[in-house]
Each structure stands twice: as C-alpha cells, then as structure tokens.
XYZ file of C-alpha atoms in Angstrom:
234
model
C -71.145 -80.281 110.363
C -67.944 -82.310 109.970
C -66.997 -83.330 106.456
C -65.022 -86.326 105.260
C -61.379 -85.640 104.425
C -62.231 -85.709 100.707
C -65.071 -83.200 100.978
C -63.073 -81.011 103.352
C -60.253 -80.719 100.827
C -62.787 -79.676 98.190
C -64.303 -77.149 100.606
C -60.835 -75.719 101.271
C -60.440 -74.983 97.554
C -63.479 -72.692 97.601
C -62.806 -68.986 98.189
C -64.718 -67.107 100.870
C -67.582 -65.202 99.281
C -67.962 -67.392 96.208
C -71.368 -68.664 95.194
C -71.320 -72.354 94.300
C -73.284 -75.184 92.767
C -72.805 -78.829 93.695
C -73.665 -81.003 90.692
C -74.602 -84.522 91.792
C -75.049 -83.281 95.341
C -76.516 -86.499 96.774
C -76.880 -85.816 100.531
C -75.929 -82.158 100.135
C -73.276 -82.275 102.849
C -70.724 -80.071 101.080
C -73.015 -77.135 100.165
C -74.675 -77.276 103.578
C -71.272 -77.034 105.243
C -70.256 -74.106 103.028
C -73.503 -72.283 103.803
C -73.472 -72.995 107.541
C -69.833 -71.937 107.882
C -70.550 -68.657 106.102
C -68.008 -69.377 103.381
C -70.570 -69.233 100.570
C -73.443 -66.710 100.597
C -75.472 -68.879 98.220
C -75.314 -72.539 97.263
C -77.221 -74.613 94.733
C -77.739 -78.334 95.255
C -78.447 -80.178 92.019
C -78.956 -83.824 91.138
C -80.465 -85.853 88.320
C -81.855 -88.324 90.860
C -85.116 -87.505 92.660
C -84.094 -89.859 95.464
C -80.742 -88.166 95.989
C -82.270 -84.700 95.934
C -84.864 -85.857 98.469
C -82.005 -86.861 100.805
C -80.464 -83.417 100.386
C -83.839 -81.787 101.062
C -84.241 -83.796 104.274
C -80.772 -82.765 105.450
C -81.598 -79.122 104.677
C -84.701 -79.339 106.858
C -82.661 -80.836 109.678
C -79.871 -78.262 109.340
C -82.094 -75.194 109.098
C -85.761 -75.699 109.883
C -87.780 -72.991 108.199
C -84.906 -71.839 105.986
C -85.154 -71.771 102.196
C -82.607 -73.768 100.206
C -81.991 -73.863 96.453
C -82.434 -77.458 95.284
C -82.729 -78.261 91.581
C -83.606 -81.489 89.821
C -81.917 -81.884 86.456
C -79.051 -83.110 84.319
C -75.584 -81.685 84.890
C -75.191 -77.931 84.544
C -78.425 -77.642 82.549
C -80.030 -76.579 85.844
C -77.893 -73.405 85.891
C -78.056 -70.147 83.977
C -74.921 -68.990 82.158
C -72.474 -67.579 84.711
C -74.943 -68.056 87.546
C -72.354 -69.111 90.143
C -68.668 -68.482 90.763
C -67.569 -72.087 91.248
C -69.038 -75.475 90.372
C -68.171 -78.707 92.167
C -68.567 -82.025 90.342
C -67.285 -84.803 92.565
C -67.607 -88.562 92.759
C -68.424 -89.152 89.079
C -66.367 -90.826 86.378
C -64.046 -88.598 84.370
C -65.874 -89.413 81.120
C -69.208 -88.376 82.611
C -67.755 -85.099 83.887
C -66.285 -84.505 80.427
C -69.641 -85.175 78.786
C -71.437 -82.808 81.201
C -69.050 -80.027 80.203
C -69.100 -80.894 76.501
C -72.900 -80.871 76.258
C -72.883 -77.076 76.330
C -69.333 -75.719 76.121
C -70.549 -72.107 76.008
C -72.345 -72.532 79.317
C -69.445 -74.507 80.781
C -67.051 -71.668 79.961
C -69.408 -69.032 81.380
C -68.539 -70.139 84.924
C -65.305 -68.867 86.491
C -64.025 -71.942 88.294
C -64.578 -75.674 88.790
C -63.459 -78.244 91.304
C -63.521 -81.795 89.940
C -63.022 -85.079 91.752
C -63.235 -87.776 89.072
C -63.483 -91.398 90.174
C -61.591 -92.618 87.119
C -60.469 -91.636 83.596
C -58.902 -88.422 84.882
C -56.557 -88.375 81.867
C -59.506 -88.138 79.481
C -60.867 -85.250 81.526
C -57.508 -83.451 81.526
C -57.294 -83.887 77.744
C -60.751 -82.380 77.233
C -59.977 -79.449 79.519
C -56.733 -78.722 77.676
C -58.443 -79.064 74.287
C -61.221 -76.643 75.241
C -59.307 -73.843 76.922
C -59.685 -74.745 80.593
C -56.647 -74.269 82.833
C -55.816 -76.674 85.682
C -54.537 -74.474 88.505
C -53.945 -77.123 91.136
C -53.972 -80.906 91.563
C -54.441 -82.507 94.962
C -54.526 -86.051 96.303
C -56.644 -87.203 99.220
C -57.319 -90.594 100.735
C -60.821 -92.010 100.829
C -60.897 -95.493 102.327
C -58.489 -97.654 100.353
C -58.405 -95.253 97.413
C -56.407 -92.113 96.697
C -58.605 -89.556 94.949
C -57.476 -86.838 92.551
C -58.936 -83.349 92.872
C -58.525 -80.778 90.095
C -59.017 -77.063 90.665
C -59.774 -75.543 87.267
C -60.270 -72.064 85.825
C -62.064 -71.306 82.560
C -59.186 -69.327 81.112
C -56.697 -70.832 78.737
C -55.769 -71.451 75.129
C -57.885 -73.863 73.105
C -55.907 -76.812 71.670
C -58.572 -78.655 69.698
C -56.126 -80.921 67.857
C -54.208 -81.938 70.980
C -52.864 -85.480 70.746
C -53.728 -87.764 73.644
C -50.507 -88.870 75.348
C -49.471 -90.435 78.652
C -48.811 -86.908 79.931
C -52.559 -86.418 80.322
C -52.852 -89.532 82.481
C -49.808 -88.695 84.597
C -48.752 -85.059 84.153
C -45.651 -83.415 85.601
C -48.018 -81.316 87.735
C -48.313 -84.328 90.043
C -44.789 -83.392 91.143
C -45.465 -79.659 91.191
C -48.224 -80.279 93.724
C -46.525 -83.205 95.438
C -47.704 -84.166 98.902
C -47.576 -86.996 101.426
C -49.644 -89.285 99.175
C -47.803 -88.672 95.899
C -45.317 -91.546 96.075
C -47.941 -94.068 97.160
C -50.242 -92.877 94.393
C -47.542 -93.200 91.718
C -46.458 -96.631 92.936
C -50.049 -97.894 92.949
C -50.625 -96.601 89.425
C -47.313 -98.061 88.223
C -48.315 -101.521 89.430
C -51.688 -101.191 87.717
C -50.294 -99.890 84.435
C -47.479 -102.443 84.349
C -49.992 -105.269 84.874
C -51.975 -103.943 81.901
C -48.834 -103.693 79.771
C -47.639 -107.203 80.635
C -51.086 -108.599 79.868
C -50.984 -106.972 76.418
C -47.535 -108.423 75.742
C -48.717 -111.929 76.672
C -52.163 -111.975 75.101
C -52.358 -109.449 72.292
C -52.029 -110.561 68.678
C -50.423 -107.224 67.891
C -48.578 -106.098 71.044
C -46.260 -103.729 69.154
C -49.273 -101.567 68.288
C -51.648 -102.161 71.200
C -48.920 -101.828 73.800
C -47.603 -98.416 72.729
C -49.772 -96.310 75.050
C -49.553 -98.831 77.891
C -45.769 -98.784 77.724
C -45.761 -94.988 77.552
C -47.809 -94.785 80.755
C -45.452 -97.199 82.528
C -42.423 -95.193 81.415
C -43.999 -91.885 82.450
C -44.751 -93.222 85.914
C -41.191 -94.509 86.291
C -39.921 -91.072 85.283
C -42.168 -89.302 87.808
C -41.101 -91.642 90.613
C -37.463 -91.123 89.760
C -37.870 -87.342 89.751
C -39.850 -87.450 93.004
C -37.094 -89.393 94.762
C -34.425 -86.975 93.558
C -36.051 -84.117 95.429
C-alpha cells in the first residue's frame, strides 16, 4: 500500500514495534500500512462516524481477507483504555477539536506515551494547550498536501505543567519552526506572513479600537518577520 506524502511522513514518525491507534481513521489507510509493513504489531482504527468506519472495514477485508482487525466506533480516545497503546495519531482535524479530545479526559490523554498530531488549523491553540498541560513537542514537520502545507507535531506526554501560561504569538509561530527547518519552511512562513498581515491591515482599517484589537495580529506579523529574517541568516 502506497501512502500519500502526508500520511507517509506520519508513518515515518512511528517507531518499529509500537502499538498505535488512529483516531478519526476514515479509510484506515495509515494503520493498514503500518500493520502490513510489520512496523506495528497491533493497530486500532477508531472513528465517530459509522460511515467512515465502514469504509475502513471494507479496506481491511480487501487487504487481509479472513484476518481480524480492531475497529472501534466512538468519540475520540474514549474508545481506548488508559495506556492501551504506545502512540496515538490524530490527523486531519482542526486544532481546537484535537485540543478538546485531549481535554475531555486529561488523565487518559496523559496515560499514553506519544502522539502524532496533524491539525488542519488553529495549531497555536493546540500548542498552548499542550504546553499548559505538560505535553512536550519533540519535533515539528511540514509536508505539502495539494496547495496546502500541513504541520505535523510529534508529542510526548512528559513535561512541566504551565496552567497559567499566557497565549502569545510564540504559540502560533514558535522558534522550533527554525529548529526543524526544511525545504518548505520559507514558503510556509511567507504564506503565513501574507495571511497575518492581511488580517492586521484589515483590523487597522475597519476596527473601532485597532490599538487593542490589533495587538495580537501585529505580534504575529512581527514574529513571522523575525523567523524569516533568522531563516535567511542561516
């Protein structure tokens, strides 16, 4: 089975011998690949949608007629026991939804060793929650999917809890984007700078109180300019 570039990058972050669960599995391509390749001795395919899980079930039957696969219908990580798997993948959802899945049962969320997240948006909000709840981001990767550049976070449940952490532009665009720089980093930063500057200029033109409402928008623009400048120095 050949994966998309996005799913392949996620698969590459999984360590040989780990058990895994794919939350929001949809077609089940990633866990099937990990099982067929022998990388994971056991995989769990979970989805809240009966239709999506049915697609995964059909692909399981095609991939291994007569084999038994672990498919679970349910919401988020509620389908798992505490510490049941080594690594959990949650990909293709919004950052706020991923955050809410983790926040629903923080004890259970922290009982797993590792996560791989690929949020569609609001990655800063997810980073802030992880930092506030003692999760450590070990690696950040960028991968192209169509016209978009996706962010992938490899996370370990070991870190200091910072419950009163202030939300700043550093969560939206952390220095770690430079630590893990790659061929897509400059394009990613330039695209985000254009987006954030458009938002900032719109606030300046249309807000009744731009001095207040534009503070965070300006901070994001300035952080992106800083990152681009540092990237080009290297």
